[in-house]
Short mmCIF file of C-alpha atoms and ligand atoms in Angstrom, two decimals:
data_model
loop_
_atom_site.label_atom_id
_atom_site.label_comp_id
_atom_site.label_asym_id
_atom_site.label_seq_id
_atom_site.Cartn_x
_atom_site.Cartn_y
_atom_site.Cartn_z
CA MET A 1 77.23 139.91 -68.89
CA ASN A 2 78.03 142.87 -71.10
CA VAL A 3 81.15 144.97 -70.89
CA SER A 4 79.41 148.01 -69.45
CA GLU A 5 78.18 145.93 -66.54
CA MET A 6 81.76 144.91 -65.85
CA SER A 7 83.35 148.34 -65.77
CA GLY A 8 81.58 151.27 -64.11
CA ASN A 9 81.97 151.22 -60.39
CA PHE A 10 84.25 148.28 -59.93
CA PRO A 11 87.97 148.12 -59.22
CA VAL A 12 89.22 147.56 -62.73
CA SER A 13 92.61 146.18 -61.78
CA SER A 14 91.16 143.06 -60.19
CA HIS A 15 90.11 141.38 -63.42
CA GLU A 16 91.38 141.06 -66.89
CA MET A 17 89.02 140.94 -69.78
CA THR A 18 89.51 138.70 -72.74
CA SER A 19 86.88 138.47 -75.44
CA GLY A 20 84.13 139.54 -73.07
CA LYS A 21 85.11 136.98 -70.44
CA CYS A 22 86.06 138.02 -66.98
CA HIS A 23 89.24 136.54 -65.49
CA PHE A 24 89.66 136.89 -61.81
CA VAL A 25 93.08 138.03 -60.61
CA LEU A 26 93.20 137.52 -56.88
CA ASP A 27 96.53 139.20 -56.19
CA SER A 28 95.31 142.55 -57.44
CA LEU A 29 92.62 142.56 -54.73
CA VAL A 30 94.98 141.86 -51.84
CA ARG A 31 96.27 144.76 -49.72
CA GLU A 32 99.80 145.77 -50.67
CA ASN A 33 101.16 145.34 -47.13
CA ILE A 34 99.77 141.79 -47.01
CA LYS A 35 101.35 140.91 -50.34
CA ARG A 36 104.68 142.21 -49.02
CA LEU A 37 104.25 140.67 -45.57
CA ALA A 38 106.89 138.22 -44.40
CA PRO A 39 104.66 135.86 -42.40
CA TYR A 40 105.61 134.45 -39.04
CA THR A 41 107.19 131.05 -39.38
CA SER A 42 107.97 128.43 -36.80
CA ALA A 43 109.82 125.13 -37.09
CA ARG A 44 106.44 123.48 -36.56
CA HIS A 45 105.32 124.81 -39.93
CA GLN A 46 107.90 122.51 -41.53
CA HIS A 47 108.18 119.58 -39.11
CA LYS A 48 105.36 117.61 -37.59
CA LYS A 49 105.21 117.07 -33.82
CA GLU A 50 105.63 113.34 -34.29
CA GLU A 51 108.94 113.74 -36.12
CA GLY A 52 111.53 114.03 -33.36
CA LEU A 53 112.82 115.74 -30.27
CA LEU A 54 110.85 118.95 -29.90
CA PHE A 55 113.45 121.50 -28.83
CA ASP A 56 112.22 124.24 -31.11
CA ALA A 57 109.33 126.03 -29.41
CA ASN A 58 110.22 126.47 -25.73
CA GLU A 59 107.35 124.32 -24.53
CA ASN A 60 107.31 122.59 -21.16
CA ALA A 61 108.55 119.06 -21.86
CA PHE A 62 107.34 117.75 -18.50
CA GLY A 63 103.70 117.91 -19.45
CA SER A 64 100.73 120.05 -18.55
CA LEU A 65 99.28 120.72 -15.12
CA VAL A 66 95.87 119.54 -16.21
CA THR A 67 95.07 116.29 -17.90
CA PRO A 68 92.20 116.33 -20.36
CA PRO A 69 90.14 113.17 -20.72
CA PHE A 70 91.48 112.82 -24.28
CA PRO A 71 94.82 111.71 -25.71
CA LEU A 72 96.19 115.24 -26.17
CA ASP A 73 99.54 116.75 -25.22
CA LEU A 74 98.47 120.12 -23.90
CA ASN A 75 102.08 121.14 -23.29
CA ARG A 76 102.69 121.14 -27.06
CA TYR A 77 101.61 123.74 -29.59
CA PRO A 78 98.83 122.69 -31.95
CA ASP A 79 99.26 121.83 -35.60
CA PRO A 80 99.34 125.31 -37.23
CA TYR A 81 96.93 124.24 -39.98
CA ALA A 82 94.68 121.80 -38.08
CA VAL A 83 95.44 119.25 -40.78
CA SER A 84 93.68 116.34 -39.15
CA LEU A 85 90.43 118.29 -38.68
CA LYS A 86 90.68 119.53 -42.27
CA LYS A 87 90.99 115.96 -43.53
CA SER A 88 87.84 114.88 -41.70
CA LEU A 89 85.96 117.99 -42.75
CA SER A 90 87.11 117.48 -46.31
CA ALA A 91 85.67 113.95 -46.30
CA PHE A 92 82.43 115.18 -44.73
CA LEU A 93 81.96 118.04 -47.22
CA LYS A 94 83.49 116.24 -50.21
CA VAL A 95 85.77 119.20 -50.75
CA LYS A 96 89.58 119.12 -51.10
CA PRO A 97 91.42 120.04 -47.85
CA GLU A 98 93.31 122.80 -49.72
CA LYS A 99 90.00 124.64 -50.02
CA LEU A 100 89.46 124.79 -46.26
CA PHE A 101 90.56 127.35 -43.72
CA ILE A 102 89.81 126.71 -40.05
CA GLY A 103 89.20 129.71 -37.82
CA VAL A 104 88.43 130.53 -34.21
CA GLY A 105 84.73 130.67 -35.04
CA SER A 106 83.63 132.12 -38.35
CA ASP A 107 83.96 135.50 -36.63
CA GLU A 108 87.75 135.12 -36.88
CA VAL A 109 87.49 134.37 -40.59
CA ILE A 110 85.36 137.50 -41.16
CA ASP A 111 88.04 139.59 -39.46
CA LEU A 112 90.90 137.95 -41.38
CA LEU A 113 89.18 138.40 -44.73
CA ILE A 114 88.79 142.11 -44.05
CA ARG A 115 92.43 142.34 -43.04
CA VAL A 116 93.63 140.55 -46.19
CA PHE A 117 91.60 142.54 -48.67
CA VAL A 118 90.40 145.88 -47.33
CA ALA A 119 92.84 148.76 -46.84
CA PRO A 120 91.93 151.67 -44.52
CA ASP A 121 90.69 153.87 -47.37
CA GLU A 122 88.59 151.03 -48.81
CA GLU A 123 85.31 149.47 -47.73
CA ILE A 124 83.06 146.47 -47.39
CA LEU A 125 79.40 146.29 -48.36
CA THR A 126 76.66 144.60 -46.36
CA PHE A 127 73.09 143.75 -47.35
CA ASP A 128 70.97 144.98 -44.46
CA PRO A 129 69.45 144.01 -42.14
CA THR A 130 72.05 141.33 -41.45
CA TYR A 131 74.57 139.90 -38.98
CA GLY A 132 76.22 142.74 -37.05
CA MET A 133 79.79 141.45 -36.94
CA TYR A 134 80.62 142.38 -40.54
CA ARG A 135 80.25 146.04 -39.59
CA VAL A 136 81.95 145.63 -36.20
CA SER A 137 84.97 143.90 -37.77
CA ALA A 138 85.17 146.61 -40.44
CA ASP A 139 84.94 149.32 -37.74
CA ILE A 140 87.73 147.65 -35.75
CA SER A 141 89.91 147.54 -38.86
CA GLY A 142 89.05 151.18 -39.58
CA VAL A 143 87.62 150.48 -43.04
CA GLY A 144 84.40 151.86 -44.48
CA VAL A 145 81.02 150.12 -44.59
CA ARG A 146 78.46 150.62 -47.36
CA SER A 147 74.98 149.44 -46.65
CA CYS A 148 72.75 148.13 -49.41
CA PRO A 149 69.19 147.45 -48.25
CA LEU A 150 67.67 144.04 -48.93
CA ASP A 151 64.34 144.34 -50.77
CA ASP A 152 60.98 143.92 -49.07
CA ARG A 153 61.30 140.11 -49.27
CA PHE A 154 64.77 140.43 -47.69
CA GLN A 155 66.39 139.48 -51.01
CA ILE A 156 69.35 141.06 -52.81
CA ASP A 157 68.33 143.62 -55.43
CA LEU A 158 71.19 143.73 -57.95
CA SER A 159 70.19 147.03 -59.49
CA ARG A 160 70.23 148.59 -56.02
CA PHE A 161 73.61 146.93 -55.44
CA ASP A 162 74.94 148.59 -58.61
CA GLN A 163 73.91 151.95 -57.17
CA GLU A 164 75.48 151.36 -53.77
CA VAL A 165 78.80 149.66 -54.68
CA SER A 166 81.83 151.85 -55.32
CA ALA A 167 85.31 151.42 -56.77
CA LYS A 168 86.55 151.11 -53.19
CA THR A 169 84.31 148.19 -52.28
CA LYS A 170 86.51 145.12 -51.84
CA ILE A 171 84.28 142.61 -50.02
CA VAL A 172 80.54 142.09 -50.18
CA PHE A 173 79.03 140.16 -47.27
CA CYS A 174 75.89 138.07 -47.91
CA CYS A 175 74.31 135.92 -45.25
CA SER A 176 72.07 132.97 -46.14
CA PRO A 177 70.01 131.95 -44.23
CA ASN A 178 70.21 135.55 -43.18
CA ASN A 179 70.52 136.50 -39.53
CA PRO A 180 68.18 137.90 -38.19
CA THR A 181 65.54 137.56 -40.94
CA GLY A 182 65.89 133.78 -41.32
CA ASN A 183 65.38 133.53 -45.09
CA LEU A 184 67.66 131.99 -47.71
CA LEU A 185 69.00 134.39 -50.31
CA ASP A 186 68.31 133.51 -53.92
CA GLU A 187 71.40 131.63 -55.16
CA ASN A 188 71.07 132.63 -58.82
CA THR A 189 71.35 136.22 -57.66
CA ILE A 190 74.45 135.40 -55.62
CA GLU A 191 76.00 133.72 -58.63
CA ARG A 192 75.25 136.78 -60.75
CA LEU A 193 76.69 138.97 -58.01
CA CYS A 194 79.94 136.93 -58.00
CA LYS A 195 80.21 137.33 -61.76
CA ARG A 196 79.56 141.06 -61.92
CA PHE A 197 81.44 142.19 -58.80
CA ARG A 198 85.20 142.37 -59.08
CA GLY A 199 85.95 141.92 -55.42
CA ILE A 200 85.39 139.11 -52.93
CA VAL A 201 81.88 137.82 -52.25
CA VAL A 202 81.52 136.24 -48.81
CA LEU A 203 78.49 134.04 -48.32
CA ASP A 204 77.98 133.35 -44.64
CA GLN A 205 76.19 130.02 -44.26
CA ALA A 206 76.31 129.72 -40.48
CA TYR A 207 72.74 128.36 -40.47
CA VAL A 208 72.77 126.43 -43.75
CA GLU A 209 72.33 123.03 -42.07
CA PHE A 210 68.81 124.04 -40.97
CA SER A 211 67.79 125.11 -44.47
CA SER A 212 66.50 123.38 -47.56
CA GLY A 213 70.06 123.51 -48.89
CA SER A 214 72.58 125.33 -51.02
CA SER A 215 74.13 124.42 -54.35
CA LEU A 216 76.97 126.92 -54.28
CA LEU A 217 79.54 124.60 -52.74
CA LYS A 218 79.50 122.60 -55.98
CA LYS A 219 80.02 125.77 -58.01
CA LEU A 220 83.04 127.10 -56.12
CA ASP A 221 85.46 126.23 -58.93
CA SER A 222 83.64 128.44 -61.37
CA LEU A 223 83.27 131.29 -58.86
CA PRO A 224 86.86 132.12 -57.81
CA ASN A 225 85.87 135.19 -55.78
CA LEU A 226 83.36 133.32 -53.61
CA VAL A 227 84.11 132.49 -49.97
CA LEU A 228 81.64 130.29 -48.06
CA LEU A 229 81.65 130.59 -44.27
CA ARG A 230 80.37 127.83 -42.00
CA THR A 231 80.59 127.01 -38.33
CA PHE A 232 80.46 124.30 -35.71
CA SER A 233 78.60 126.74 -33.43
CA LYS A 234 75.02 126.10 -34.58
CA ALA A 235 73.91 122.72 -35.97
CA TRP A 236 76.91 120.92 -34.44
CA GLY A 237 76.16 122.36 -31.00
CA LEU A 238 79.73 123.49 -30.36
CA ALA A 239 79.55 127.28 -29.94
CA GLY A 240 81.83 127.02 -26.89
CA LEU A 241 84.66 125.42 -28.87
CA ARG A 242 85.03 128.34 -31.31
CA VAL A 243 85.52 126.51 -34.57
CA GLY A 244 84.38 127.96 -37.87
CA TYR A 245 85.70 127.56 -41.37
CA ALA A 246 85.90 128.99 -44.87
CA ILE A 247 85.50 126.98 -48.05
CA THR A 248 87.09 128.80 -50.95
CA SER A 249 89.95 128.69 -53.47
CA PRO A 250 93.37 127.44 -52.30
CA GLU A 251 94.75 130.89 -53.23
CA ILE A 252 92.43 132.68 -50.80
CA VAL A 253 93.16 130.01 -48.16
CA ALA A 254 96.88 130.73 -48.65
CA TYR A 255 96.35 134.43 -47.90
CA LEU A 256 94.32 133.64 -44.79
CA ASN A 257 97.09 131.29 -43.64
CA LYS A 258 99.65 133.99 -44.28
CA ILE A 259 98.14 136.44 -41.79
CA LYS A 260 96.52 134.24 -39.14
CA ALA A 261 98.06 133.84 -35.69
CA PRO A 262 100.52 130.92 -35.94
CA TYR A 263 98.50 128.56 -33.75
CA ASN A 264 94.99 129.98 -33.98
CA MET A 265 93.14 126.69 -33.51
CA ASN A 266 93.72 125.09 -30.13
CA VAL A 267 94.26 121.35 -29.77
CA ILE A 268 91.14 120.65 -27.72
CA SER A 269 88.76 122.42 -30.08
CA ALA A 270 90.28 120.86 -33.20
CA TYR A 271 90.15 117.41 -31.61
CA LEU A 272 86.56 117.72 -30.41
CA ALA A 273 85.27 119.23 -33.66
CA GLU A 274 86.77 116.27 -35.49
CA LYS A 275 85.11 113.89 -33.05
CA ALA A 276 81.77 115.63 -33.56
CA LEU A 277 81.96 114.99 -37.29
CA LYS A 278 81.81 111.28 -36.53
CA ASN A 279 78.51 111.69 -34.70
CA GLN A 280 76.40 112.38 -37.75
CA LYS A 281 73.44 110.39 -36.54
CA LYS A 282 72.83 112.72 -33.60
CA PHE A 283 73.60 115.74 -35.81
CA ASN A 284 70.85 114.68 -38.22
CA GLN A 285 68.38 113.89 -35.43
CA TRP A 286 68.90 117.33 -33.87
CA ARG A 287 68.56 119.09 -37.20
CA LYS A 288 65.32 117.27 -37.91
CA THR A 289 63.87 118.07 -34.48
CA ILE A 290 64.95 121.72 -34.64
CA ILE A 291 63.33 122.12 -38.07
CA GLU A 292 60.09 120.49 -36.85
CA GLU A 293 60.10 122.66 -33.75
CA ARG A 294 60.74 125.76 -35.85
CA LYS A 295 57.70 124.96 -37.99
CA ALA A 296 55.56 124.44 -34.89
CA MET A 297 56.84 127.69 -33.40
CA GLU A 298 56.05 129.60 -36.61
CA LYS A 299 52.54 128.16 -36.61
CA SER A 300 51.86 129.08 -32.98
CA LEU A 301 53.22 132.60 -33.40
CA LYS A 302 50.94 133.08 -36.41
CA GLN A 303 47.99 131.80 -34.37
CA PHE A 304 48.82 134.42 -31.75
CA GLY A 305 48.34 137.01 -34.49
CA PHE A 306 51.98 137.98 -35.09
CA LYS A 307 53.49 138.56 -38.49
CA VAL A 308 56.01 135.73 -38.84
CA PHE A 309 58.89 135.81 -41.30
CA PRO A 310 59.44 132.36 -42.83
CA SER A 311 62.68 130.90 -41.46
CA GLU A 312 65.24 128.42 -42.79
CA ALA A 313 67.41 128.73 -39.68
CA ASN A 314 67.17 127.76 -35.99
CA PHE A 315 65.40 130.98 -35.03
CA VAL A 316 62.24 132.82 -35.95
CA LEU A 317 61.78 136.54 -36.54
CA PHE A 318 58.33 137.90 -35.81
CA GLU A 319 56.70 141.30 -35.66
CA ALA A 320 54.65 142.39 -32.68
CA THR A 321 53.12 145.72 -31.83
CA ASP A 322 54.93 146.83 -28.71
CA ALA A 323 57.78 144.37 -29.27
CA SER A 324 60.10 145.93 -26.69
CA SER A 325 57.57 145.59 -23.87
CA ILE A 326 57.00 141.95 -24.83
CA ALA A 327 60.75 141.23 -24.72
CA LYS A 328 61.03 143.01 -21.37
CA ALA A 329 58.00 141.29 -19.85
CA LEU A 330 59.30 137.87 -20.93
CA VAL A 331 62.53 138.49 -19.03
CA ASP A 332 60.91 140.10 -15.98
CA ARG A 333 58.08 137.61 -15.51
CA SER A 334 59.44 134.37 -16.94
CA LYS A 335 63.22 134.83 -17.22
CA ILE A 336 63.01 134.12 -20.95
CA ILE A 337 65.52 136.09 -22.98
CA ILE A 338 64.84 136.78 -26.63
CA ARG A 339 66.42 139.30 -28.96
CA ASP A 340 64.78 142.66 -29.46
CA PHE A 341 65.51 144.19 -32.88
CA SER A 342 62.64 146.65 -32.73
CA LYS A 343 64.83 149.76 -32.91
CA LYS A 344 66.84 148.52 -35.89
CA LEU A 345 66.33 149.81 -39.37
CA ARG A 346 63.83 147.70 -41.36
CA LEU A 347 63.10 145.58 -38.28
CA THR A 348 60.67 147.89 -36.48
CA ASN A 349 58.81 145.91 -33.82
CA CYS A 350 60.66 142.69 -34.66
CA LEU A 351 61.74 140.07 -32.17
CA ARG A 352 63.97 137.06 -32.79
CA VAL A 353 63.59 133.88 -30.83
CA THR A 354 65.89 130.87 -30.96
CA VAL A 355 64.30 127.44 -31.45
CA GLY A 356 65.27 125.35 -28.46
CA LYS A 357 64.22 122.02 -26.96
CA PRO A 358 60.50 121.11 -27.31
CA ALA A 359 59.66 121.67 -23.62
CA ASP A 360 61.43 125.05 -23.55
CA ASN A 361 59.73 126.15 -26.77
CA LYS A 362 56.41 125.33 -25.12
CA ARG A 363 57.44 127.30 -22.04
CA PHE A 364 58.23 130.29 -24.24
CA LEU A 365 54.93 130.05 -26.12
CA THR A 366 52.92 129.68 -22.90
CA ALA A 367 54.64 132.68 -21.33
CA LEU A 368 54.05 134.71 -24.48
CA ARG A 369 50.37 133.75 -24.66
CA ARG A 370 49.91 134.81 -21.06
CA LEU A 371 51.25 138.25 -21.93
CA LEU A 372 48.81 138.81 -24.76
N1 PMP B 401 77.64 134.29 -38.96
C1 PMP B 401 76.39 134.43 -38.52
C2 PMP B 401 75.31 134.76 -39.49
C3 PMP B 401 76.09 134.28 -37.16
O1 PMP B 401 74.83 134.44 -36.74
C4 PMP B 401 77.14 133.97 -36.26
C5 PMP B 401 76.93 133.81 -34.79
N2 PMP B 401 75.86 134.38 -34.24
C6 PMP B 401 78.42 133.86 -36.79
C7 PMP B 401 78.64 134.01 -38.13
C8 PMP B 401 79.60 133.60 -35.91
O2 PMP B 401 79.69 132.29 -35.60
P1 PMP B 401 80.94 131.64 -34.88
O3 PMP B 401 80.44 131.13 -33.58
O4 PMP B 401 81.38 130.56 -35.82
O5 PMP B 401 81.98 132.71 -34.74
#
């Protein structure tokens, strides 16, 4: 990377340059009020539940009025940092627990990242079309959103990025496999993006378990501004629990911990997510079946004459003339609900369908064929 690439549009204060090398200085990216913030503390942040008589948090010592079928004390507050879940996840991912942050779904982590780094007069950047929550979270926080279009293969175009990014851009959101297009983003490009952008690069990997894989987890140490987002909502089948997580540097984890609600992760969800991690056999069987079913679905949709976008996720995007009437007719005649993106920019006439169980996929394809 040459020096001119490193200056230009980017917030200069966030890096120091030494002999052409770029050193990442996290603190300079963090909002001033967050740096100054005195975080909420509770006695439970210092003492574990098991350690003694719990007279610190005004809980009900008699118990809870419902008894879950698990060994959990629902009358007690959860571990503020979900340490036990982090340990299991750390073993599963082969990543140190200090690099993990557990959130109430990855949606919570998206919101927290914006609140740590982006001040009201600053902005995020999204590569569109993509997952809608980045913009919604930014809108809720009252920060700006810059949109950089993906190219015609739905890949990041770095020269276009250079045109769109500004000195106020603090976080760039990438999604791979991308929702709703389904494709993986090129990882060399993401690495180059991390090196040339002086803010935070979030790579949302909610669907990564259905893909041919990612090598960026292994490169986290050399990419200090990279935040990977993952979730238990998709491949693990636990959308109802609301457990997602970030894998990133311990310094970024510390900032997320500083601003999160004291007990964001509830005991039941943390316990069940940890249990799920032990059921890897089923996890792998489901992944395999979903991938096979996705391929079959892509093939059938092509045979029907649709343009099908190759997917590495658990859904398929396809283009149909008169997409909205197809989506409506599927609901009206067969009670099959799919997602209509046909009015969205770059997704004219596109529909997204989730890959479900084999019999239901067949039902969808039969209903669709009948309509044609
Ligand atoms: N990222 C992407 C790309 C998603 O599609 C979704 C859910 N649709 C999420 C994040 C949010 O997932 P979670 O259930 O973990 O909040």
